[in-house]
Coordinates of C-alpha atoms and ligand atoms in Angstrom, one line a residue:
M1 CA -14.2 -54.5 42.6
P2 CA -12.9 -51.4 44.2
K3 CA -13.9 -51.0 47.9
T4 CA -16.5 -48.6 48.9
F5 CA -15.6 -45.3 50.6
F6 CA -17.4 -45.6 53.9
I7 CA -18.0 -42.3 55.8
T8 CA -19.8 -41.8 59.1
T9 CA -20.6 -38.9 61.3
A10 CA -21.1 -38.8 65.1
I11 CA -24.8 -39.7 65.9
D12 CA -26.5 -36.9 67.6
Y13 CA -28.2 -37.1 71.0
T14 CA -31.8 -36.9 70.8
N15 CA -32.4 -35.0 74.0
S16 CA -32.9 -31.7 72.3
A17 CA -33.2 -30.1 68.9
P18 CA -30.4 -29.9 66.4
H19 CA -28.2 -26.9 66.3
I20 CA -25.7 -25.4 64.0
G21 CA -22.7 -27.6 65.3
H22 CA -24.7 -30.7 64.4
A23 CA -25.5 -29.3 61.0
Y24 CA -21.9 -28.3 60.2
E25 CA -20.7 -31.9 60.9
K26 CA -23.3 -33.5 58.7
I27 CA -22.8 -31.0 55.9
L28 CA -19.0 -31.7 56.1
A29 CA -19.5 -35.4 55.8
D30 CA -21.9 -34.8 53.1
V31 CA -19.5 -32.6 51.0
I32 CA -16.7 -35.2 51.4
A33 CA -19.1 -38.0 50.3
R34 CA -20.3 -36.0 47.3
Y35 CA -16.7 -35.2 46.3
R36 CA -16.0 -38.9 46.3
R37 CA -19.0 -39.7 44.2
L38 CA -17.9 -37.0 41.9
K39 CA -14.6 -38.7 41.7
G40 CA -16.3 -41.8 40.7
D41 CA -16.0 -43.9 43.9
N42 CA -18.7 -46.0 45.4
V43 CA -19.7 -44.2 48.6
F44 CA -21.6 -45.3 51.7
F45 CA -22.5 -42.4 54.0
L46 CA -24.0 -43.3 57.4
T47 CA -25.4 -40.9 59.9
G48 CA -28.1 -41.0 62.6
V49 CA -29.1 -40.5 66.1
D50 CA -28.0 -41.7 69.5
Q51 CA -31.3 -42.3 71.2
H52 CA -30.6 -43.9 74.5
G53 CA -29.2 -42.8 77.7
Q54 CA -29.9 -40.7 80.9
K55 CA -30.5 -37.4 79.5
V56 CA -33.2 -38.7 77.1
Q57 CA -34.8 -40.5 79.9
Q58 CA -34.8 -37.4 82.1
S59 CA -36.1 -35.1 79.2
A60 CA -38.9 -37.5 78.5
E61 CA -39.8 -37.7 82.2
R62 CA -39.9 -33.8 82.4
E63 CA -42.3 -33.8 79.4
G64 CA -44.4 -36.7 80.9
V65 CA -44.1 -38.9 77.7
P66 CA -42.5 -42.3 77.2
P67 CA -39.0 -42.2 76.1
E68 CA -39.9 -43.9 72.8
Q69 CA -42.3 -41.1 72.0
F70 CA -39.9 -38.4 73.0
V71 CA -37.0 -39.6 70.8
A72 CA -39.4 -40.1 67.9
G73 CA -40.3 -36.4 67.9
I74 CA -36.6 -35.2 68.1
T75 CA -35.5 -37.8 65.6
E76 CA -38.0 -36.5 63.1
Q77 CA -36.5 -33.0 63.6
F78 CA -33.1 -34.2 62.6
I79 CA -34.4 -36.2 59.5
A80 CA -36.4 -33.1 58.4
L81 CA -33.4 -30.9 58.8
W82 CA -31.0 -33.2 56.8
D83 CA -33.6 -33.3 54.2
K84 CA -33.9 -29.5 54.1
L85 CA -30.0 -29.0 53.9
D86 CA -29.5 -31.7 51.2
V87 CA -27.6 -34.0 53.4
R88 CA -27.7 -37.1 51.3
Y89 CA -26.9 -40.2 53.4
D90 CA -27.2 -43.9 52.3
A91 CA -28.2 -45.4 55.6
W92 CA -29.7 -44.0 58.9
A93 CA -28.4 -45.2 62.2
A94 CA -31.1 -45.0 64.9
T95 CA -30.0 -46.9 68.0
I96 CA -33.4 -48.0 69.1
D97 CA -33.4 -50.2 65.8
P98 CA -33.7 -53.9 66.9
L99 CA -31.1 -54.8 64.5
H100 CA -28.7 -52.5 66.3
K101 CA -29.7 -53.9 69.7
T102 CA -29.2 -57.4 68.6
C103 CA -25.7 -56.6 67.3
V104 CA -24.7 -54.7 70.5
Q105 CA -25.9 -57.6 72.6
G106 CA -24.1 -60.0 70.5
M107 CA -20.8 -58.0 71.0
L108 CA -21.2 -57.7 74.6
Q109 CA -21.9 -61.4 75.1
R110 CA -18.9 -62.5 73.1
L111 CA -16.6 -60.1 75.1
F112 CA -18.2 -61.3 78.3
D113 CA -17.7 -64.9 77.3
E114 CA -14.1 -64.3 76.5
G115 CA -13.5 -62.7 79.9
K116 CA -13.2 -59.2 78.6
I117 CA -16.0 -57.9 80.7
Y118 CA -16.2 -58.4 84.5
K119 CA -18.4 -57.3 87.4
D120 CA -17.1 -55.2 90.2
K121 CA -18.3 -53.1 93.1
Q122 CA -18.2 -49.4 93.4
V123 CA -18.3 -47.7 96.8
G124 CA -18.4 -43.9 97.0
F125 CA -20.4 -40.7 97.1
Y126 CA -23.4 -40.4 94.9
S127 CA -25.3 -37.4 93.9
V128 CA -29.1 -38.2 93.9
R129 CA -30.0 -35.3 91.8
Q130 CA -27.4 -35.8 89.1
E131 CA -27.8 -39.6 89.3
Q132 CA -24.0 -40.2 89.3
F133 CA -21.1 -41.3 91.5
L134 CA -18.8 -38.3 92.3
T135 CA -15.1 -38.1 92.5
D136 CA -12.7 -35.8 94.3
K137 CA -12.5 -33.7 91.2
D138 CA -16.2 -32.8 91.8
R139 CA -15.3 -31.2 95.1
N140 CA -15.3 -27.4 95.4
E141 CA -12.4 -25.4 96.6
A142 CA -13.5 -25.9 100.3
G143 CA -13.3 -29.6 99.7
E144 CA -17.0 -30.2 99.7
F145 CA -19.6 -31.3 97.1
G146 CA -21.4 -28.1 96.2
P147 CA -25.1 -27.5 96.2
E148 CA -25.3 -28.3 92.4
W149 CA -25.0 -31.9 93.4
G150 CA -28.1 -31.7 95.7
E151 CA -28.3 -34.5 98.3
V152 CA -25.0 -36.6 98.3
E153 CA -25.0 -39.9 99.9
Q154 CA -22.6 -43.0 100.4
R155 CA -23.5 -45.8 98.0
E156 CA -22.4 -49.2 97.0
E157 CA -23.2 -50.4 93.5
E158 CA -22.1 -53.3 91.4
N159 CA -21.5 -52.8 87.7
Y160 CA -19.9 -54.3 84.7
Y161 CA -16.4 -53.2 83.4
F162 CA -14.7 -53.6 80.0
K163 CA -11.0 -54.3 80.2
L164 CA -9.6 -51.3 78.7
A165 CA -6.2 -50.7 80.4
E166 CA -4.5 -53.9 79.2
H167 CA -4.7 -52.5 75.6
K168 CA -2.8 -49.3 76.5
Q169 CA 0.5 -50.3 74.9
W170 CA -1.1 -51.7 71.9
L171 CA -3.0 -48.4 71.4
L172 CA 0.2 -46.3 71.8
D173 CA 2.1 -48.5 69.3
F174 CA -0.9 -48.5 66.8
I175 CA -1.1 -44.6 67.0
D176 CA 2.6 -44.4 66.4
A177 CA 2.7 -46.8 63.6
R178 CA -0.1 -45.1 61.8
S179 CA 1.7 -41.8 62.1
K180 CA 5.0 -43.3 60.9
A181 CA 3.2 -44.8 57.8
G182 CA 2.1 -41.3 56.8
N183 CA -1.5 -42.4 57.5
P184 CA -2.3 -40.9 60.9
F185 CA -5.1 -42.3 62.9
V186 CA -6.4 -38.6 63.6
V187 CA -6.7 -36.0 60.9
P188 CA -5.6 -33.2 61.0
D189 CA -2.7 -34.7 62.8
F190 CA -2.0 -31.8 65.2
R191 CA -4.3 -33.7 67.6
V192 CA -2.4 -37.0 67.6
G193 CA -0.1 -35.7 70.4
E194 CA -3.2 -34.8 72.4
L195 CA -4.6 -38.2 72.1
R196 CA -1.3 -39.9 72.8
N197 CA -1.0 -38.0 76.1
A198 CA -4.6 -39.1 77.1
V199 CA -3.7 -42.8 76.3
E200 CA -0.5 -42.5 78.4
K201 CA -2.6 -41.5 81.4
I202 CA -4.7 -44.7 81.3
G203 CA -3.8 -47.1 84.0
G204 CA -3.3 -47.0 87.7
D205 CA -6.2 -48.2 89.8
R206 CA -9.7 -47.3 89.1
Q207 CA -10.4 -44.3 91.3
S208 CA -12.5 -45.5 94.2
G209 CA -16.3 -44.5 93.7
S210 CA -15.9 -43.3 90.2
D211 CA -18.0 -44.7 87.5
R212 CA -16.4 -42.4 84.9
Q213 CA -13.6 -44.6 83.9
S214 CA -11.2 -42.1 85.4
G215 CA -8.2 -44.3 85.5
S216 CA -8.4 -47.6 83.9
D217 CA -11.2 -49.9 82.9
L218 CA -14.6 -48.7 81.4
C219 CA -17.8 -49.0 83.4
I220 CA -20.3 -50.2 80.7
S221 CA -23.5 -50.6 82.8
R222 CA -26.1 -49.1 84.9
P223 CA -28.6 -50.9 87.2
K224 CA -32.0 -50.8 85.6
S225 CA -33.3 -49.2 88.9
R226 CA -31.2 -46.0 87.9
L227 CA -31.5 -46.2 84.2
S228 CA -33.9 -48.1 82.1
W229 CA -33.7 -46.4 78.8
G230 CA -30.9 -48.5 77.2
I231 CA -29.9 -51.9 75.7
E232 CA -30.1 -54.7 78.3
L233 CA -27.0 -56.6 79.1
P234 CA -27.5 -60.1 77.6
F235 CA -25.8 -61.7 80.5
D236 CA -27.6 -59.8 83.2
R237 CA -31.0 -58.5 82.8
D238 CA -30.9 -56.3 85.7
Y239 CA -28.6 -53.9 83.8
V240 CA -28.6 -51.8 80.8
N241 CA -25.5 -50.8 78.8
Y242 CA -24.2 -47.4 79.3
V243 CA -23.4 -45.9 76.8
W244 CA -20.4 -45.9 74.5
F245 CA -20.8 -49.5 73.4
D246 CA -24.4 -48.7 72.2
A247 CA -23.4 -45.5 70.5
L248 CA -20.0 -46.4 68.9
S249 CA -21.1 -49.8 67.7
N250 CA -23.5 -48.0 65.3
Y251 CA -20.6 -47.7 62.8
I252 CA -20.4 -51.4 62.4
S253 CA -24.0 -52.6 63.3
F254 CA -25.6 -50.7 60.5
I255 CA -23.4 -52.0 57.8
G256 CA -24.0 -55.7 58.7
Y257 CA -21.4 -56.6 61.2
D258 CA -22.0 -60.1 62.5
P259 CA -20.8 -60.2 66.2
S260 CA -20.6 -63.9 66.4
R261 CA -17.6 -64.0 64.1
S262 CA -14.4 -62.8 65.5
T263 CA -12.3 -62.3 62.3
I264 CA -13.0 -59.8 59.5
N265 CA -12.7 -62.5 56.8
E266 CA -15.6 -64.3 58.3
Q267 CA -17.8 -61.1 58.1
P268 CA -20.5 -60.8 55.5
S269 CA -19.3 -59.2 52.2
I270 CA -21.6 -56.2 52.7
F271 CA -19.5 -55.4 55.8
R272 CA -16.1 -56.1 54.4
D273 CA -16.9 -54.1 51.2
K274 CA -17.2 -50.9 53.4
W275 CA -15.1 -51.2 56.5
P276 CA -12.9 -49.5 57.7
A277 CA -14.6 -46.1 58.0
L278 CA -13.7 -42.4 58.0
H279 CA -15.5 -41.1 61.1
V280 CA -16.2 -37.4 61.0
I281 CA -16.5 -36.2 64.7
G282 CA -16.1 -33.1 66.8
K283 CA -12.9 -32.5 68.9
D284 CA -15.0 -33.0 72.2
I285 CA -15.6 -36.8 71.5
M286 CA -12.2 -37.7 70.2
I287 CA -11.0 -38.2 73.9
P288 CA -11.8 -40.6 75.2
A289 CA -14.7 -42.1 73.2
H290 CA -13.4 -42.3 69.6
G291 CA -9.7 -42.1 70.2
I292 CA -9.5 -44.6 73.1
Y293 CA -12.6 -46.7 73.7
W294 CA -13.5 -47.3 70.1
P295 CA -10.1 -48.7 68.8
I296 CA -9.8 -50.6 72.0
M297 CA -13.3 -52.1 71.5
L298 CA -12.5 -53.1 67.9
H299 CA -9.2 -54.6 68.9
A300 CA -10.8 -56.6 71.6
L301 CA -13.4 -57.8 69.2
G302 CA -10.6 -59.1 66.8
F303 CA -10.0 -56.2 64.4
K304 CA -6.4 -56.0 63.2
D305 CA -4.4 -52.8 63.0
D306 CA -5.0 -52.5 59.2
Q307 CA -8.8 -52.7 59.9
M308 CA -8.8 -49.7 62.2
P309 CA -10.7 -46.6 61.1
T310 CA -9.5 -43.0 60.7
L311 CA -10.9 -40.0 62.6
L312 CA -11.5 -36.8 61.0
V313 CA -11.8 -34.3 63.9
H314 CA -13.4 -31.0 63.3
G315 CA -13.6 -27.9 65.5
W316 CA -16.4 -26.1 67.0
W317 CA -18.8 -23.4 66.0
N318 CA -18.8 -21.0 68.8
L319 CA -20.9 -17.9 69.7
G320 CA -19.0 -15.1 71.1
G321 CA -16.1 -17.3 71.8
A322 CA -18.1 -19.9 73.8
K323 CA -19.0 -23.4 72.5
M324 CA -22.6 -23.5 71.4
S325 CA -24.7 -25.9 73.5
K326 CA -28.2 -26.3 74.5
S327 CA -27.4 -26.1 78.3
A328 CA -25.5 -22.9 77.7
G329 CA -28.5 -21.6 76.0
N330 CA -26.5 -20.1 73.1
V331 CA -27.6 -22.3 70.2
V332 CA -28.2 -21.1 66.7
D333 CA -31.0 -22.8 64.8
P334 CA -29.9 -24.0 61.4
N335 CA -33.7 -24.4 60.5
A336 CA -34.4 -20.8 60.8
L337 CA -31.3 -19.8 58.9
A338 CA -32.0 -22.2 56.0
D339 CA -35.6 -20.8 55.9
K340 CA -34.2 -17.2 55.9
Y341 CA -31.4 -17.6 53.5
G342 CA -31.8 -20.9 51.8
A343 CA -30.0 -24.2 52.3
E344 CA -27.2 -23.4 49.8
A345 CA -26.3 -20.1 51.5
L346 CA -25.9 -22.0 54.9
R347 CA -24.0 -24.8 53.4
Y348 CA -21.7 -22.4 51.7
Y349 CA -21.0 -20.4 54.8
L350 CA -20.5 -23.3 57.1
I351 CA -18.1 -24.9 54.8
S352 CA -16.1 -21.9 53.5
E353 CA -15.7 -20.1 56.8
I354 CA -14.0 -22.8 58.9
A355 CA -10.8 -24.6 58.1
T356 CA -11.2 -28.3 58.9
G357 CA -10.0 -28.9 62.5
S358 CA -10.3 -25.3 63.7
D359 CA -12.9 -23.4 65.6
A360 CA -14.9 -20.5 64.2
D361 CA -17.2 -18.0 65.6
F362 CA -20.7 -18.0 64.2
S363 CA -21.8 -14.6 62.6
E364 CA -25.0 -14.1 60.6
G365 CA -23.6 -10.8 59.3
L366 CA -20.6 -12.8 57.9
L367 CA -23.0 -15.3 56.3
V368 CA -24.8 -12.5 54.4
A369 CA -21.5 -10.8 53.4
D370 CA -19.9 -14.1 52.2
Y371 CA -23.1 -14.9 50.3
N372 CA -23.3 -11.6 48.6
H373 CA -19.5 -11.4 47.6
A374 CA -18.9 -15.0 46.5
L375 CA -22.3 -16.1 45.3
A376 CA -24.4 -13.2 44.4
N377 CA -21.8 -10.8 43.0
T378 CA -19.2 -13.2 41.6
L379 CA -20.7 -16.5 40.7
G380 CA -24.3 -15.5 40.2
N381 CA -23.4 -12.4 38.3
L382 CA -21.1 -14.4 36.0
A383 CA -23.8 -16.9 35.2
N384 CA -26.4 -14.3 34.5
R385 CA -24.2 -12.0 32.3
T386 CA -22.7 -14.9 30.4
L387 CA -26.1 -16.4 29.4
N388 CA -27.6 -12.9 28.8
M389 CA -24.7 -12.1 26.4
I390 CA -24.9 -15.4 24.6
H391 CA -28.6 -14.7 23.9
R392 CA -28.1 -11.1 23.0
F393 CA -25.2 -11.5 20.7
R394 CA -25.5 -15.0 19.4
Q395 CA -29.1 -16.0 19.9
G396 CA -28.1 -18.5 22.5
T397 CA -25.5 -20.4 20.3
I398 CA -21.9 -20.8 21.2
K399 CA -19.1 -21.6 18.9
S400 CA -15.9 -23.3 19.8
S401 CA -13.8 -22.0 17.0
G402 CA -10.1 -22.4 18.2
L403 CA -8.1 -19.7 19.7
M404 CA -5.4 -19.9 17.0
A405 CA -7.8 -18.3 14.5
L406 CA -7.4 -15.1 16.7
A407 CA -5.0 -12.4 16.3
E408 CA -2.4 -12.1 19.0
S409 CA -4.1 -9.8 21.7
E410 CA -4.2 -9.5 25.4
V411 CA -7.5 -11.2 25.5
R412 CA -6.3 -14.1 23.5
S413 CA -3.4 -14.7 25.9
H414 CA -5.7 -14.5 28.7
L415 CA -8.1 -17.1 27.2
Q416 CA -5.1 -19.3 26.4
T417 CA -3.6 -19.5 29.8
W418 CA -7.0 -19.8 31.6
S419 CA -8.0 -22.7 29.4
D420 CA -4.8 -24.4 29.7
D421 CA -2.2 -23.9 32.5
E422 CA -4.5 -22.1 35.0
L423 CA -7.1 -24.8 34.6
K424 CA -4.6 -27.6 35.2
A425 CA -3.3 -25.8 38.3
G426 CA -6.9 -25.4 39.5
Q427 CA -7.7 -29.1 39.0
T428 CA -4.7 -30.1 41.0
F429 CA -5.4 -27.6 43.6
Y430 CA -8.9 -28.7 44.0
R431 CA -8.1 -32.4 44.2
D432 CA -5.4 -31.9 46.7
K433 CA -7.5 -29.9 49.0
F434 CA -10.1 -32.6 49.0
V435 CA -7.4 -35.2 49.7
D436 CA -6.6 -33.2 52.8
F437 CA -10.3 -32.9 53.8
R438 CA -10.1 -29.0 53.3
P439 CA -13.2 -28.3 51.2
S440 CA -13.0 -24.6 52.4
N441 CA -9.8 -24.3 50.4
A442 CA -11.0 -26.4 47.4
L443 CA -13.7 -23.8 47.0
S444 CA -11.2 -21.1 46.1
A445 CA -10.6 -22.9 42.7
P446 CA -14.2 -22.3 41.3
L447 CA -14.2 -18.9 43.0
A448 CA -10.9 -17.8 41.5
R449 CA -12.1 -19.0 38.1
A450 CA -15.4 -17.1 38.4
L451 CA -13.3 -13.9 39.4
A452 CA -11.2 -14.5 36.4
C453 CA -14.1 -14.8 34.1
N454 CA -15.7 -11.5 35.5
A455 CA -12.4 -9.8 34.8
L456 CA -12.3 -11.3 31.3
V457 CA -15.7 -9.7 30.7
E458 CA -14.4 -6.3 31.8
I459 CA -11.3 -6.6 29.7
S460 CA -12.9 -7.8 26.6
A461 CA -16.0 -5.9 26.8
P462 CA -18.2 -8.2 24.7
W463 CA -20.7 -5.4 24.0
N464 CA -18.0 -3.5 22.1
L465 CA -16.8 -6.5 20.3
A466 CA -20.4 -7.1 19.1
K467 CA -20.4 -3.8 17.3
D468 CA -17.3 -4.6 15.2
K469 CA -17.6 -7.2 12.4
R470 CA -13.9 -8.0 12.6
Q471 CA -14.0 -9.1 16.2
E472 CA -16.6 -11.8 15.5
K473 CA -14.2 -14.7 16.3
L474 CA -12.9 -12.9 19.4
L475 CA -16.4 -12.6 20.6
D476 CA -17.2 -16.2 20.0
A477 CA -14.0 -17.3 21.8
V478 CA -14.9 -15.0 24.9
L479 CA -18.5 -16.3 25.1
Y480 CA -17.3 -19.9 24.7
H481 CA -14.7 -19.3 27.4
L482 CA -17.3 -18.0 29.8
A483 CA -19.8 -20.9 29.1
E484 CA -17.2 -23.5 29.3
S485 CA -15.7 -22.2 32.6
L486 CA -19.2 -22.0 34.1
R487 CA -19.6 -25.7 33.3
I488 CA -16.4 -26.5 35.1
I489 CA -17.3 -24.2 38.0
A490 CA -20.7 -26.1 38.4
I491 CA -18.8 -29.4 38.6
W492 CA -16.4 -28.0 41.2
I493 CA -19.0 -26.4 43.4
S494 CA -21.4 -29.5 43.1
P495 CA -20.2 -31.1 46.5
V496 CA -20.9 -28.0 48.5
L497 CA -23.7 -26.4 46.4
P498 CA -25.5 -29.2 44.7
K499 CA -28.7 -27.3 43.9
S500 CA -26.8 -24.4 42.3
A501 CA -24.7 -26.8 40.4
H502 CA -27.9 -28.3 38.8
G503 CA -29.2 -24.7 38.3
I504 CA -26.0 -23.8 36.2
F505 CA -26.2 -27.0 34.2
D506 CA -29.9 -26.5 33.6
Q507 CA -29.3 -22.9 32.4
L508 CA -26.4 -24.1 30.2
N509 CA -28.8 -26.8 28.9
W510 CA -26.2 -29.2 29.5
K511 CA -26.5 -33.0 30.6
M512 CA -30.1 -32.5 31.2
E513 CA -31.4 -35.1 33.7
S514 CA -34.1 -36.4 31.3
E515 CA -31.3 -37.1 28.8
L516 CA -28.9 -39.0 31.1
R517 CA -28.5 -42.5 30.1
G518 CA -28.4 -45.5 32.5
K519 CA -26.0 -45.0 35.4
E520 CA -24.5 -41.8 33.8
K521 CA -24.1 -39.2 36.5
R522 CA -24.8 -35.4 35.8
F523 CA -21.5 -34.4 37.5
S524 CA -18.2 -36.1 37.2
L525 CA -14.7 -34.8 38.1
A526 CA -13.4 -36.4 34.8
D527 CA -15.7 -33.9 32.9
A528 CA -13.9 -30.8 34.5
E529 CA -11.6 -30.8 31.3
W530 CA -11.6 -28.0 28.9
G531 CA -13.7 -28.1 25.7
K532 CA -16.6 -30.5 26.4
L533 CA -19.4 -28.0 25.4
P534 CA -19.6 -28.8 21.5
D535 CA -19.5 -26.3 18.8
G536 CA -23.0 -24.9 18.0
H537 CA -24.5 -25.8 21.5
V538 CA -27.5 -23.8 22.5
V539 CA -27.8 -22.6 26.0
G540 CA -30.9 -22.1 28.1
K541 CA -32.3 -18.9 29.5
P542 CA -30.7 -17.1 32.5
V543 CA -32.5 -17.5 35.8
P544 CA -31.1 -15.6 38.9
L545 CA -29.3 -18.3 41.0
F546 CA -28.2 -16.2 43.9
P547 CA -30.3 -13.0 44.5
R548 CA -28.5 -10.5 46.6
I549 CA -29.7 -10.5 50.2
E550 CA -30.3 -6.8 51.2
G551 CA -30.5 -5.2 54.5
Ligands
LIG1 N1 -24.1 -39.0 70.8 C1 -22.7 -38.5 71.0 C2 -21.9 -38.9 69.8 C3 -21.8 -40.5 69.7 S1 -21.0 -40.9 68.3 C4 -20.9 -42.7 68.3 C5 -22.7 -37.0 70.9 N2 -23.7 -36.3 70.6 S2 -23.9 -34.6 70.3 O1 -25.2 -34.5 69.9 O2 -23.6 -34.2 71.6 O3 -22.9 -34.3 69.3 C6 -22.8 -34.8 68.1 C7 -21.7 -34.2 67.2 O4 -21.9 -32.8 67.1 C8 -20.4 -34.3 67.9 O5 -19.4 -34.8 66.9 C9 -20.0 -32.9 68.3 O6 -18.7 -32.7 68.4 C10 -20.8 -32.1 67.3 N3 -20.9 -30.8 67.9 C11 -21.7 -30.5 68.9 N4 -21.8 -29.2 69.2 C12 -20.8 -28.5 68.3 C13 -20.4 -27.2 67.9 N5 -20.8 -26.2 68.7 N6 -19.6 -27.1 66.9 C14 -19.3 -28.1 66.0 N7 -19.6 -29.4 66.3 C15 -20.2 -29.7 67.6 O7 -21.7 -36.4 71.3

């Protein structure tokens, strides 16, 4: 049995409502997952929410509700948004799940038993307001801790540490080996150098007073007196885990990882079938969490080099050049945009306007302009006029009479190349772009074909052909070409625009869902070949797919 393609996203903090950055990441992963299903792969898509931690505890306290109740409310908002945006995942990782807790505790206990976690004392300056130890980096130009830290006092605190630094050389070698093998750990690979530099900096002594893992090992605990909303350390009930073991472990706990077994071969088959993963994450959580802590945790748990995941690191959606974030107060609400323009318009914009890995500036004006150009004027117009003409000139029936029956003409040669060389080039281009995780580029295959079809309508002027008995065959060939291209376009857009793809198939009266047998899927990449609509096929009535957005 071929292995399952396992794709995950970052799990979002449940301290505030989702914004467009969260939506982008989940849609990007959804598009890749849908493409792999289209290709015929078994896919398992995991996403979810990161529900523990200080910020959640503080937000809940501010609202005067227990943290469980607070996270339940925000979690609902995420679930409802993914539903609205057609993000179709196979499993939901919510870190308050008892299954997750048991798995995290099992991992921590094993690492503790193996001497990979130790207790140590921190002495240093502590900000009571921000509830954290401070380092020299937090001092202002005058060398003082500024008023933003509130009261700062000397404190001593014992905590637990995970031995990170001893894996530094292994991680460097691993990153290099993956790059050398042409299978970089980080994609797009322009970030590999950045990660490598950060790994090089691991080491030296832990900075005195720091609980931020500035130099070497990773502090993984908080005394319960300071933070109670977390997973208890199994070997010391006075502490909770803080915070990356809890969050990162979701990638394995929710697919059945058994922490008591230290080799992958001993893991249950539901786990082995999926692992390793493609982790879709934003650039802000590559260093140190996903690029340093996570591979080292896995390595310490007994994962071998060929059992390490791959990081697909995307850029940020900015607003006026600045990263969108709740604290900066510049967030764009995906819910409101989906209500105003529809989920498909939002999906299209977020995927087509950003090259995977780069940043982009959010613009509602551009969302509308893109939609009107690509979807309303180009694709929607093509679908509408094609079906209208098939009804007007042929009572809804298409004929697949061969091109050879046609006299040599400009239109015939267009039809020939578009159904042959151009289609093959489009198929290769489309697949290649998805191999590189570049759905924004892949989208130019269906768009180029829709533009070419609209040009064909202008060149061939079917309304004139319909007036001339001698042009009957040419008219049939043009109409068939348009309908068949629409069918292929629907397959190609289906990962990004699933509802519209269904709409086009419905209107073509093709592979109607009620007629699908057994496990047969409505969309399959193998079907994006020329000539599948049979001679004499009767199409459905046109229904506007993408009404123009005015104003
Ligand atoms: N909870 C952690 C991740 C733990 S993963 C084991 C977290 N949560 S987050 O809610 O702050 O961010 C979730 C994801 O959204 C991250 O991948 C982050 O990069 C992404 N984005 C947050 N703001 C973003 C933009 N403005 N633009 C694009 N994505 C950004 O980090």
